[in-house]
Amino acid sequence: MHEKILILDFGSQYTQLIARRVRELNIYCEIHPWNKCPEISKEWMGVVLSGSPFSVRDASSPRPDLSEIKGSIPLLGVCFGAQYLAHNFGGEVAPSSTREYGRANLAFVESRNILMKGIAKNSQVWMSHADTIKKLPANFIVTASTADVEFAGYQIEGEQTFGIQFHPEVYHSLEGTLLLKNFLVDVCGCSQDWTPDSFVDETVAKLQEEIGRDKVILGLSGGVDSSVAAVLLHKAIGENLHCIFVDNGLLRKDEFESVLLSYQGMGLNVKGVNASDKFYYELSGLTDPEAKRKAIGKVFIDVFDEESKLVQDAKWLGQGTIYPDVIESVSVSGGPSQTIKSHHNVGGLPDYMKLKVVEPLKLLFKDEVRRIGRSLKIDQNILGRHPFPGPGLGIRILGDVTPEKVAILQEVDHIFISSLKEEGLYDDVWQAGAIFLPIQSVGVMGDERTYENAVALRAVTSTDGMTADWCHLPYEFLAKVSNKIINGVKGINRVTYDISSKPPATIEWE
């Protein structure tokens, strides 16, 4: 039984960051909603209570049952979690006189406390709360304070129960990783043995047990996620994996042919299917982003349904779903997080399709998927590829999608991506692409007035896609790319560059 850390989610925007920080310490963890806590067994080495947009003083705020956790296994409350423990066991939580948000410095650290071991006085931490703990219960011991927050950290006397008012998972808490390591390793006793190699071994064994000798159909996209999922499944079940690479008419320029050859060179049992006409037909006249995503998803399912009937006794549909897909499409494991957008490979299958779903990567972040891929010795040309949305260029064309617009955008995208590679900038960017805007603008070419289309270029830096910053590409580079696009792509007379970060924007425009 693999040791695990349980993270109870109260809806914080930072919950997924807690998971990433734990995973970076080579410790496996799972996020579960506070009101759907799994059975507490010996495999759970410790529990972390997340932050929350709620106030513990609100009648409608989360009220987790901690009777099997507190005092029995190590427990760390973060922000709301710390306030909840104080509030419900005899302390007092009240509105802060000033909203405590942003950087702060620890003014007092109880260095003899196991959680605070090695944390320097004056260490920078990140606060994000409107309430504050005014009074601790009698058996709570203060372990950290700032100038404005007297009870920034505490431990319950006689228990391995801790609370911190700041967020160690956030980059701006400079010694946050050390604090989490103190809790996970020194308090919980985790052995830090969850590595890419161990994930591969455990996942292959689990897939073999779950699937047996059944046949699996997997849709390849050319991206990192589906490629790693395919190699994992192939390692587990060999030729019983039947891969389908669909040309939806929304791929990048020449991508279908080149990627298909790459997959065949990897030894995968792969079939190429040209279904672009079906996608264009289903997308005809649609302008709403969600409607387009759902239409593309529907056709994917229809194509897989048709192809599955050609594979005798196929019983499973493999998918490269990863954690951010799940988080953004539905509440995390049914938890309180808000739906942002739907993903074509999340949400199950229609009743008429009898295939069961297998998603070997659904609890991994993007950077973890790449580490797994390196462990599997997948070609770096595939592992190093930027993420590309499942609906492809269909959600990079704002408004209705036509073959003519796709052809224009393919050329623009090709110039942008090729230029990034030529200038040695491609690996500095996490994701890049071009967006076809639903506007036309006046321009001048030679002595002629033009009234043509505009495109936006988008490039971001990130680690997992949950947050992203716009990439500060050199002005000279952007000028060169803009000139190439306007001179080389008929129908485009204006190029813009998107300097929005996520949040508040998303990486894709739709």
Short mmCIF file of C-alpha atoms in Angstrom, two decimals:
data_model
loop_
_atom_site.label_atom_id
_atom_site.label_comp_id
_atom_site.label_asym_id
_atom_site.label_seq_id
_atom_site.Cartn_x
_atom_site.Cartn_y
_atom_site.Cartn_z
CA MET A 1 0.00 0.00 0.00
CA HIS A 2 1.53 3.31 -1.11
CA GLU A 3 1.75 6.02 1.54
CA LYS A 4 -0.43 9.03 0.80
CA ILE A 5 -1.24 12.53 2.02
CA LEU A 6 -4.88 13.61 2.03
CA ILE A 7 -5.70 17.22 1.13
CA LEU A 8 -9.23 18.26 2.10
CA ASP A 9 -10.42 20.94 -0.29
CA PHE A 10 -12.54 23.82 1.01
CA GLY A 11 -12.58 25.59 -2.35
CA SER A 12 -9.35 27.57 -2.17
CA GLN A 13 -7.72 28.81 -5.36
CA TYR A 14 -4.46 27.50 -3.89
CA THR A 15 -5.53 23.90 -3.14
CA GLN A 16 -3.95 22.57 -6.32
CA LEU A 17 -0.71 24.36 -5.46
CA ILE A 18 -0.58 22.45 -2.17
CA ALA A 19 -0.81 19.22 -4.15
CA ARG A 20 1.95 20.30 -6.52
CA ARG A 21 4.29 21.23 -3.67
CA VAL A 22 3.68 17.86 -1.98
CA ARG A 23 4.32 16.01 -5.25
CA GLU A 24 7.54 17.99 -5.79
CA LEU A 25 8.78 16.44 -2.54
CA ASN A 26 8.24 12.98 -4.11
CA ILE A 27 5.25 12.30 -1.89
CA TYR A 28 1.94 11.15 -3.33
CA CYS A 29 -1.19 13.09 -2.38
CA GLU A 30 -4.82 13.29 -3.35
CA ILE A 31 -7.33 16.14 -3.18
CA HIS A 32 -10.80 15.28 -1.90
CA PRO A 33 -13.69 17.65 -1.15
CA TRP A 34 -14.18 18.28 2.54
CA ASN A 35 -17.68 16.79 2.45
CA LYS A 36 -16.57 13.60 0.69
CA CYS A 37 -13.66 12.57 2.84
CA PRO A 38 -12.41 9.05 2.04
CA GLU A 39 -12.22 6.36 4.69
CA ILE A 40 -9.26 7.04 6.95
CA SER A 41 -6.94 4.05 6.86
CA LYS A 42 -3.27 3.47 7.66
CA GLU A 43 -2.20 4.39 4.11
CA TRP A 44 -2.98 8.06 4.88
CA MET A 45 0.17 9.42 6.51
CA GLY A 46 -1.25 12.88 7.17
CA VAL A 47 -3.97 15.38 6.33
CA VAL A 48 -3.81 18.99 5.11
CA LEU A 49 -6.82 21.30 5.43
CA SER A 50 -6.85 23.85 2.60
CA GLY A 51 -7.79 27.50 2.58
CA SER A 52 -11.25 28.65 1.51
CA PRO A 53 -13.19 31.66 0.22
CA PHE A 54 -15.59 31.08 3.14
CA SER A 55 -15.39 32.52 6.65
CA VAL A 56 -15.54 30.07 9.55
CA ARG A 57 -18.08 32.45 11.08
CA ASP A 58 -20.58 31.88 8.26
CA ALA A 59 -23.35 29.40 8.92
CA SER A 60 -22.94 28.05 5.38
CA SER A 61 -19.17 27.55 5.63
CA PRO A 62 -17.64 24.04 5.46
CA ARG A 63 -17.97 21.92 8.59
CA PRO A 64 -15.73 18.88 8.14
CA ASP A 65 -15.96 15.89 10.46
CA LEU A 66 -12.42 15.51 11.80
CA SER A 67 -13.27 12.97 14.52
CA GLU A 68 -11.22 10.21 12.86
CA ILE A 69 -8.34 12.52 11.98
CA LYS A 70 -7.56 15.08 14.69
CA GLY A 71 -5.38 13.54 17.36
CA SER A 72 -5.07 10.28 15.44
CA ILE A 73 -2.87 11.20 12.47
CA PRO A 74 -0.82 14.33 11.70
CA LEU A 75 -2.97 17.29 10.68
CA LEU A 76 -1.98 20.67 9.21
CA GLY A 77 -4.54 23.45 8.83
CA VAL A 78 -3.66 26.16 6.28
CA CYS A 79 -5.39 29.58 6.50
CA PHE A 80 -9.11 28.65 6.68
CA GLY A 81 -8.03 25.22 7.96
CA ALA A 82 -6.10 26.84 10.81
CA GLN A 83 -9.00 29.18 11.61
CA TYR A 84 -11.47 26.28 11.56
CA LEU A 85 -9.46 24.33 14.14
CA ALA A 86 -9.12 27.38 16.40
CA HIS A 87 -12.78 28.39 15.99
CA ASN A 88 -14.23 24.94 16.66
CA PHE A 89 -12.09 23.98 19.63
CA GLY A 90 -12.54 26.97 21.90
CA GLY A 91 -10.78 29.89 20.24
CA GLU A 92 -12.09 33.06 18.62
CA VAL A 93 -11.97 34.10 14.95
CA ALA A 94 -13.10 37.59 13.98
CA PRO A 95 -12.85 39.96 11.01
CA SER A 96 -9.42 41.49 10.68
CA SER A 97 -9.23 45.24 11.20
CA THR A 98 -7.28 45.39 7.92
CA ARG A 99 -7.45 42.83 5.14
CA GLU A 100 -4.34 40.69 5.52
CA TYR A 101 -3.26 39.95 1.96
CA GLY A 102 0.15 39.68 0.34
CA ARG A 103 3.70 39.54 1.64
CA ALA A 104 4.46 39.52 5.36
CA ASN A 105 7.48 38.64 7.47
CA LEU A 106 7.62 36.40 10.49
CA ALA A 107 8.51 38.42 13.59
CA PHE A 108 8.59 35.39 15.91
CA VAL A 109 9.43 31.75 15.15
CA GLU A 110 9.48 28.98 17.74
CA SER A 111 12.50 27.22 16.24
CA ARG A 112 12.24 24.31 18.68
CA ASN A 113 8.88 23.35 17.17
CA ILE A 114 9.20 20.49 14.67
CA LEU A 115 7.07 22.26 12.05
CA MET A 116 9.11 25.47 12.22
CA LYS A 117 12.53 23.80 12.27
CA GLY A 118 14.97 25.76 10.11
CA ILE A 119 12.49 28.57 9.38
CA ALA A 120 14.30 31.88 9.81
CA LYS A 121 12.97 34.79 11.80
CA ASN A 122 11.91 37.50 9.32
CA SER A 123 11.20 34.82 6.70
CA GLN A 124 8.78 36.12 4.05
CA VAL A 125 5.35 34.46 3.93
CA TRP A 126 2.16 35.03 1.92
CA MET A 127 -1.10 36.01 3.63
CA SER A 128 -4.57 35.87 2.04
CA HIS A 129 -7.44 36.22 4.50
CA ALA A 130 -10.05 38.68 5.74
CA ASP A 131 -10.56 36.99 9.14
CA THR A 132 -7.92 36.51 11.81
CA ILE A 133 -7.53 34.37 14.93
CA LYS A 134 -8.11 36.66 17.91
CA LYS A 135 -7.80 34.04 20.65
CA LEU A 136 -6.37 30.53 20.73
CA PRO A 137 -7.88 27.68 22.76
CA ALA A 138 -6.10 26.97 26.05
CA ASN A 139 -4.10 23.98 24.79
CA PHE A 140 -2.84 25.68 21.59
CA ILE A 141 0.81 26.80 21.59
CA VAL A 142 1.96 29.74 19.43
CA THR A 143 4.77 28.80 17.02
CA ALA A 144 4.91 31.86 14.72
CA SER A 145 3.80 35.49 14.56
CA THR A 146 4.07 38.47 12.23
CA ALA A 147 3.83 42.14 13.13
CA ASP A 148 0.09 42.09 12.35
CA VAL A 149 -0.84 38.44 12.96
CA GLU A 150 -0.12 37.27 16.48
CA PHE A 151 -1.22 33.69 15.84
CA ALA A 152 0.42 33.01 12.48
CA GLY A 153 1.29 29.48 13.57
CA TYR A 154 0.39 27.09 16.38
CA GLN A 155 0.45 23.47 17.56
CA ILE A 156 -2.09 21.74 19.76
CA GLU A 157 -0.33 20.53 22.89
CA GLY A 158 0.02 16.75 22.99
CA GLU A 159 -1.09 16.31 19.36
CA GLN A 160 0.52 16.28 15.95
CA THR A 161 -1.99 18.96 14.95
CA PHE A 162 -0.70 22.25 13.53
CA GLY A 163 -2.13 25.42 12.06
CA ILE A 164 -0.58 28.21 9.99
CA GLN A 165 -2.32 31.40 8.91
CA PHE A 166 -0.10 31.88 5.85
CA HIS A 167 0.18 29.86 2.62
CA PRO A 168 3.38 27.74 2.40
CA GLU A 169 2.33 26.42 -1.01
CA VAL A 170 2.63 29.86 -2.65
CA TYR A 171 5.92 30.85 -4.25
CA HIS A 172 6.07 34.07 -2.22
CA SER A 173 6.36 32.07 1.04
CA LEU A 174 10.10 31.71 0.57
CA GLU A 175 10.58 28.84 3.03
CA GLY A 176 7.19 27.26 2.42
CA THR A 177 8.67 24.12 0.88
CA LEU A 178 10.87 23.62 3.95
CA LEU A 179 7.86 23.96 6.24
CA LEU A 180 5.90 21.43 4.19
CA LYS A 181 8.86 19.06 4.23
CA ASN A 182 9.04 19.41 8.02
CA PHE A 183 5.40 18.37 8.23
CA LEU A 184 5.43 15.64 5.60
CA VAL A 185 8.77 14.02 6.40
CA ASP A 186 9.51 14.79 10.06
CA VAL A 187 5.96 14.76 11.40
CA CYS A 188 4.13 12.38 9.04
CA GLY A 189 7.12 10.12 8.38
CA CYS A 190 6.78 10.05 4.59
CA SER A 191 9.70 8.34 2.85
CA GLN A 192 9.64 10.49 -0.32
CA ASP A 193 9.55 7.43 -2.56
CA TRP A 194 6.92 8.59 -5.10
CA THR A 195 9.15 9.02 -8.14
CA PRO A 196 8.50 8.85 -11.90
CA ASP A 197 9.90 5.31 -11.99
CA SER A 198 7.68 4.21 -9.12
CA PHE A 199 4.65 5.82 -10.78
CA VAL A 200 5.34 3.93 -14.01
CA ASP A 201 5.74 0.61 -12.21
CA GLU A 202 2.63 1.08 -10.07
CA THR A 203 0.50 2.40 -12.94
CA VAL A 204 1.51 -0.40 -15.33
CA ALA A 205 0.69 -2.98 -12.67
CA LYS A 206 -2.65 -1.31 -11.95
CA LEU A 207 -3.53 -1.12 -15.66
CA GLN A 208 -2.68 -4.78 -16.15
CA GLU A 209 -4.89 -5.72 -13.22
CA GLU A 210 -7.75 -3.43 -14.31
CA ILE A 211 -7.72 -4.16 -18.04
CA GLY A 212 -6.42 -7.72 -18.20
CA ARG A 213 -6.46 -8.98 -21.77
CA ASP A 214 -9.13 -6.50 -22.92
CA LYS A 215 -8.55 -4.26 -25.91
CA VAL A 216 -8.25 -0.48 -25.46
CA ILE A 217 -8.82 2.26 -28.02
CA LEU A 218 -6.94 5.49 -27.37
CA GLY A 219 -7.24 8.75 -29.25
CA LEU A 220 -3.83 10.29 -29.92
CA SER A 221 -3.61 14.05 -30.38
CA GLY A 222 0.09 14.52 -31.01
CA GLY A 223 0.53 16.16 -27.62
CA VAL A 224 2.46 15.15 -24.52
CA ASP A 225 -0.50 13.86 -22.52
CA SER A 226 -1.99 11.40 -24.97
CA SER A 227 1.50 10.26 -26.03
CA VAL A 228 2.56 9.44 -22.47
CA ALA A 229 -0.80 7.77 -21.81
CA ALA A 230 -0.33 5.66 -24.94
CA VAL A 231 3.18 4.52 -24.02
CA LEU A 232 2.05 3.64 -20.48
CA LEU A 233 -0.86 1.61 -21.82
CA HIS A 234 1.36 -0.02 -24.47
CA LYS A 235 3.83 -0.98 -21.74
CA ALA A 236 0.96 -2.57 -19.81
CA ILE A 237 -1.03 -4.33 -22.55
CA GLY A 238 1.09 -4.24 -25.73
CA GLU A 239 -0.73 -4.84 -29.01
CA ASN A 240 -4.09 -4.84 -27.25
CA LEU A 241 -3.81 -1.05 -27.36
CA HIS A 242 -5.29 0.30 -30.59
CA CYS A 243 -4.40 3.98 -31.09
CA ILE A 244 -6.40 6.28 -33.34
CA PHE A 245 -4.98 9.58 -34.52
CA VAL A 246 -7.81 11.72 -35.85
CA ASP A 247 -7.36 14.51 -38.36
CA ASN A 248 -10.12 16.83 -37.21
CA GLY A 249 -9.17 19.51 -39.70
CA LEU A 250 -8.16 21.69 -36.75
CA LEU A 251 -4.56 20.60 -36.32
CA ARG A 252 -1.47 22.67 -37.04
CA LYS A 253 0.02 22.83 -40.52
CA ASP A 254 1.21 19.37 -41.74
CA GLU A 255 0.80 18.02 -38.21
CA PHE A 256 -1.31 14.99 -39.07
CA GLU A 257 1.25 13.42 -41.44
CA SER A 258 4.39 14.20 -39.40
CA VAL A 259 2.99 13.11 -36.04
CA LEU A 260 1.51 9.91 -37.47
CA LEU A 261 4.98 8.92 -38.71
CA SER A 262 6.44 9.68 -35.26
CA TYR A 263 3.94 7.40 -33.54
CA GLN A 264 4.57 4.58 -35.97
CA GLY A 265 8.29 4.97 -35.28
CA MET A 266 7.60 4.51 -31.56
CA GLY A 267 6.17 1.06 -32.19
CA LEU A 268 2.61 2.00 -31.34
CA ASN A 269 -0.30 0.25 -33.03
CA VAL A 270 -1.77 3.42 -34.56
CA LYS A 271 -4.31 4.17 -37.28
CA GLY A 272 -4.81 7.56 -38.91
CA VAL A 273 -8.39 8.66 -39.56
CA ASN A 274 -9.30 11.72 -41.65
CA ALA A 275 -12.59 13.01 -40.19
CA SER A 276 -12.17 16.73 -40.90
CA ASP A 277 -15.38 16.98 -42.94
CA LYS A 278 -17.41 15.65 -40.01
CA PHE A 279 -15.95 18.26 -37.66
CA TYR A 280 -16.51 21.13 -40.08
CA TYR A 281 -20.11 20.04 -40.61
CA GLU A 282 -20.83 19.89 -36.87
CA LEU A 283 -19.15 23.27 -36.29
CA SER A 284 -20.96 25.03 -39.11
CA GLY A 285 -22.60 28.24 -37.85
CA LEU A 286 -21.53 27.79 -34.21
CA THR A 287 -20.00 30.81 -32.48
CA ASP A 288 -20.43 30.14 -28.75
CA PRO A 289 -17.19 28.74 -27.25
CA GLU A 290 -18.90 26.09 -25.14
CA ALA A 291 -21.09 25.03 -28.06
CA LYS A 292 -18.00 24.61 -30.23
CA ARG A 293 -16.16 22.60 -27.56
CA LYS A 294 -19.15 20.33 -27.07
CA ALA A 295 -19.61 19.87 -30.83
CA ILE A 296 -15.96 18.92 -31.24
CA GLY A 297 -16.22 16.56 -28.29
CA LYS A 298 -19.34 14.97 -29.77
CA VAL A 299 -17.62 14.24 -33.07
CA PHE A 300 -14.60 12.80 -31.29
CA ILE A 301 -16.92 10.43 -29.47
CA ASP A 302 -18.75 9.55 -32.68
CA VAL A 303 -15.48 8.81 -34.48
CA PHE A 304 -14.22 6.66 -31.65
CA ASP A 305 -17.54 4.84 -31.57
CA GLU A 306 -17.26 4.08 -35.28
CA GLU A 307 -13.64 3.00 -35.00
CA SER A 308 -14.26 0.90 -31.89
CA LYS A 309 -16.69 -1.23 -33.85
CA LEU A 310 -13.86 -2.07 -36.22
CA VAL A 311 -11.73 -3.39 -33.34
CA GLN A 312 -13.26 -6.68 -32.30
CA ASP A 313 -14.08 -6.90 -28.59
CA ALA A 314 -12.74 -3.44 -27.71
CA LYS A 315 -13.94 -2.63 -24.19
CA TRP A 316 -12.03 0.48 -23.10
CA LEU A 317 -11.42 4.03 -24.29
CA GLY A 318 -8.06 5.40 -23.16
CA GLN A 319 -7.69 9.16 -22.64
CA GLY A 320 -4.83 11.52 -21.80
CA THR A 321 -6.85 13.50 -19.27
CA ILE A 322 -4.66 15.30 -16.71
CA TYR A 323 -5.42 17.03 -13.44
CA PRO A 324 -5.95 20.61 -14.71
CA ASP A 325 -8.49 19.27 -17.24
CA VAL A 326 -10.49 17.74 -14.42
CA ILE A 327 -10.13 20.74 -12.14
CA GLU A 328 -11.30 23.23 -14.79
CA SER A 329 -14.15 21.09 -16.13
CA VAL A 330 -15.82 19.94 -12.94
CA SER A 331 -15.45 20.47 -9.24
CA VAL A 332 -12.40 18.63 -7.97
CA SER A 333 -13.69 15.15 -7.16
CA GLY A 334 -17.12 16.72 -6.66
CA GLY A 335 -15.81 19.52 -4.46
CA PRO A 336 -16.62 23.23 -4.25
CA SER A 337 -14.38 24.61 -7.01
CA GLN A 338 -16.13 26.57 -9.74
CA THR A 339 -16.38 25.22 -13.28
CA ILE A 340 -14.35 27.38 -15.70
CA LYS A 341 -14.76 25.55 -19.01
CA SER A 342 -15.47 22.08 -20.29
CA HIS A 343 -12.81 19.85 -21.82
CA HIS A 344 -13.60 17.47 -24.65
CA ASN A 345 -11.98 14.52 -22.88
CA VAL A 346 -13.62 14.99 -19.48
CA GLY A 347 -17.04 14.03 -18.29
CA GLY A 348 -17.67 10.47 -19.38
CA LEU A 349 -19.25 8.86 -22.42
CA PRO A 350 -22.80 8.74 -23.77
CA ASP A 351 -24.92 5.74 -22.81
CA TYR A 352 -24.91 4.30 -26.31
CA MET A 353 -21.14 3.93 -26.28
CA LYS A 354 -20.29 0.81 -24.35
CA LEU A 355 -16.58 1.50 -23.82
CA LYS A 356 -15.30 2.00 -20.30
CA VAL A 357 -12.86 4.88 -19.74
CA VAL A 358 -9.26 4.49 -18.55
CA GLU A 359 -7.28 7.65 -17.71
CA PRO A 360 -3.81 6.76 -16.40
CA LEU A 361 -2.71 10.42 -16.04
CA LYS A 362 -5.80 12.02 -14.54
CA LEU A 363 -4.13 12.85 -11.20
CA LEU A 364 -0.95 14.32 -12.73
CA PHE A 365 0.01 17.90 -13.51
CA LYS A 366 1.62 18.72 -16.85
CA ASP A 367 5.18 18.94 -15.49
CA GLU A 368 4.70 15.54 -13.84
CA VAL A 369 3.52 14.04 -17.14
CA ARG A 370 6.75 15.19 -18.79
CA ARG A 371 8.82 13.62 -15.99
CA ILE A 372 6.94 10.36 -16.48
CA GLY A 373 7.59 10.62 -20.22
CA ARG A 374 11.33 11.00 -19.64
CA SER A 375 11.25 7.94 -17.38
CA LEU A 376 9.58 6.07 -20.28
CA LYS A 377 12.32 7.38 -22.65
CA ILE A 378 9.83 9.05 -24.99
CA ASP A 379 11.44 11.19 -27.69
CA GLN A 380 12.14 14.74 -26.50
CA ASN A 381 10.59 16.13 -29.69
CA ILE A 382 7.24 14.90 -28.36
CA LEU A 383 7.87 15.58 -24.66
CA GLY A 384 9.09 19.11 -25.37
CA ARG A 385 6.08 20.08 -27.46
CA HIS A 386 3.95 22.91 -26.19
CA PRO A 387 0.49 21.95 -24.94
CA PHE A 388 -2.14 22.13 -27.67
CA PRO A 389 -5.87 22.21 -26.86
CA GLY A 390 -7.90 19.10 -27.66
CA PRO A 391 -10.37 21.13 -29.78
CA GLY A 392 -7.35 22.44 -31.69
CA LEU A 393 -7.66 25.57 -33.80
CA GLY A 394 -11.43 25.37 -33.40
CA ILE A 395 -11.15 27.36 -30.16
CA ARG A 396 -8.44 29.63 -31.52
CA ILE A 397 -10.82 30.95 -34.16
CA LEU A 398 -13.17 33.29 -32.36
CA GLY A 399 -16.62 33.02 -33.85
CA ASP A 400 -17.61 30.53 -36.53
CA VAL A 401 -15.08 28.03 -37.87
CA THR A 402 -14.57 27.56 -41.61
CA PRO A 403 -11.92 25.68 -43.60
CA GLU A 404 -10.76 29.02 -45.03
CA LYS A 405 -10.15 30.51 -41.58
CA VAL A 406 -8.38 27.33 -40.46
CA ALA A 407 -6.05 27.50 -43.47
CA ILE A 408 -5.16 31.12 -42.70
CA LEU A 409 -4.58 30.41 -39.01
CA GLN A 410 -2.44 27.37 -39.79
CA GLU A 411 -0.11 29.57 -41.81
CA VAL A 412 0.04 32.24 -39.10
CA ASP A 413 0.64 29.64 -36.38
CA HIS A 414 3.35 27.94 -38.47
CA ILE A 415 5.26 31.20 -38.89
CA PHE A 416 5.00 31.98 -35.15
CA ILE A 417 6.05 28.54 -33.88
CA SER A 418 8.78 28.09 -36.49
CA SER A 419 10.19 31.52 -35.62
CA LEU A 420 10.28 30.65 -31.91
CA LYS A 421 12.30 27.55 -32.75
CA GLU A 422 14.62 29.35 -35.16
CA GLU A 423 15.39 32.07 -32.60
CA GLY A 424 15.97 29.55 -29.77
CA LEU A 425 12.95 30.82 -27.83
CA TYR A 426 10.66 27.79 -28.10
CA ASP A 427 11.85 26.08 -24.91
CA ASP A 428 11.54 29.35 -22.96
CA VAL A 429 7.80 29.37 -23.67
CA TRP A 430 5.33 26.98 -22.02
CA GLN A 431 2.62 27.40 -24.64
CA ALA A 432 2.27 29.53 -27.74
CA GLY A 433 -0.20 29.92 -30.55
CA ALA A 434 -2.16 32.32 -32.71
CA ILE A 435 -5.80 33.40 -32.40
CA PHE A 436 -7.97 34.41 -35.34
CA LEU A 437 -9.96 37.43 -34.20
CA PRO A 438 -13.59 38.06 -35.27
CA ILE A 439 -12.81 41.56 -36.52
CA GLN A 440 -11.43 43.20 -39.60
CA SER A 441 -9.41 46.37 -39.67
CA VAL A 442 -8.26 48.97 -42.16
CA GLY A 443 -4.72 48.70 -43.43
CA VAL A 444 -2.50 49.98 -46.22
CA MET A 445 -0.41 47.75 -48.48
CA GLY A 446 1.51 49.70 -51.08
CA ASP A 447 -0.90 52.36 -52.25
CA GLU A 448 -3.97 50.24 -51.65
CA ARG A 449 -6.38 50.35 -48.77
CA THR A 450 -7.09 46.93 -47.22
CA TYR A 451 -9.84 45.76 -44.94
CA GLU A 452 -8.68 42.38 -43.69
CA ASN A 453 -8.42 40.10 -40.66
CA ALA A 454 -6.51 40.54 -37.42
CA VAL A 455 -4.74 37.86 -35.38
CA ALA A 456 -3.40 37.80 -31.83
CA LEU A 457 -0.23 35.98 -30.83
CA ARG A 458 -0.21 34.34 -27.41
CA ALA A 459 2.82 33.02 -25.51
CA VAL A 460 2.89 32.19 -21.80
CA THR A 461 5.22 30.81 -19.17
CA SER A 462 3.89 28.31 -16.63
CA THR A 463 4.65 25.02 -14.91
CA ASP A 464 1.30 23.28 -14.85
CA GLY A 465 -1.23 25.46 -16.67
CA MET A 466 -3.09 26.35 -13.46
CA THR A 467 -1.50 29.80 -13.48
CA ALA A 468 0.46 31.47 -16.28
CA ASP A 469 2.23 34.74 -17.06
CA TRP A 470 2.50 36.28 -20.50
CA CYS A 471 5.91 35.73 -22.01
CA HIS A 472 8.14 38.79 -22.43
CA LEU A 473 9.37 38.01 -25.95
CA PRO A 474 11.87 40.48 -27.43
CA TYR A 475 10.31 43.38 -29.33
CA GLU A 476 12.65 42.73 -32.24
CA PHE A 477 11.40 39.14 -32.47
CA LEU A 478 7.74 40.19 -32.37
CA ALA A 479 8.38 42.80 -35.05
CA LYS A 480 10.03 40.21 -37.29
CA VAL A 481 7.19 37.70 -36.79
CA SER A 482 4.53 40.34 -37.43
CA ASN A 483 6.24 41.36 -40.66
CA LYS A 484 6.49 37.72 -41.81
CA ILE A 485 2.80 37.10 -41.10
CA ILE A 486 1.47 40.23 -42.79
CA ASN A 487 3.69 39.77 -45.84
CA GLY A 488 3.29 36.02 -46.06
CA VAL A 489 -0.33 35.26 -45.16
CA LYS A 490 -2.98 36.60 -47.49
CA GLY A 491 -5.98 37.95 -45.60
CA ILE A 492 -4.10 39.26 -42.53
CA ASN A 493 -3.19 42.92 -42.16
CA ARG A 494 -2.85 43.31 -38.39
CA VAL A 495 -0.98 41.35 -35.69
CA THR A 496 -1.41 41.93 -31.94
CA TYR A 497 0.31 40.36 -28.91
CA ASP A 498 -1.68 39.21 -25.86
CA ILE A 499 -0.15 40.40 -22.56
CA SER A 500 -2.80 38.94 -20.22
CA SER A 501 -1.88 36.55 -17.41
CA LYS A 502 -3.88 33.66 -15.92
CA PRO A 503 -5.72 34.58 -13.79
CA PRO A 504 -7.69 36.69 -14.65
CA ALA A 505 -7.52 35.51 -18.27
CA THR A 506 -7.26 31.87 -19.33
CA ILE A 507 -4.46 30.68 -21.60
CA GLU A 508 -6.82 30.00 -24.49
CA TRP A 509 -9.27 32.69 -25.57
CA GLU A 510 -12.17 30.22 -25.67
#
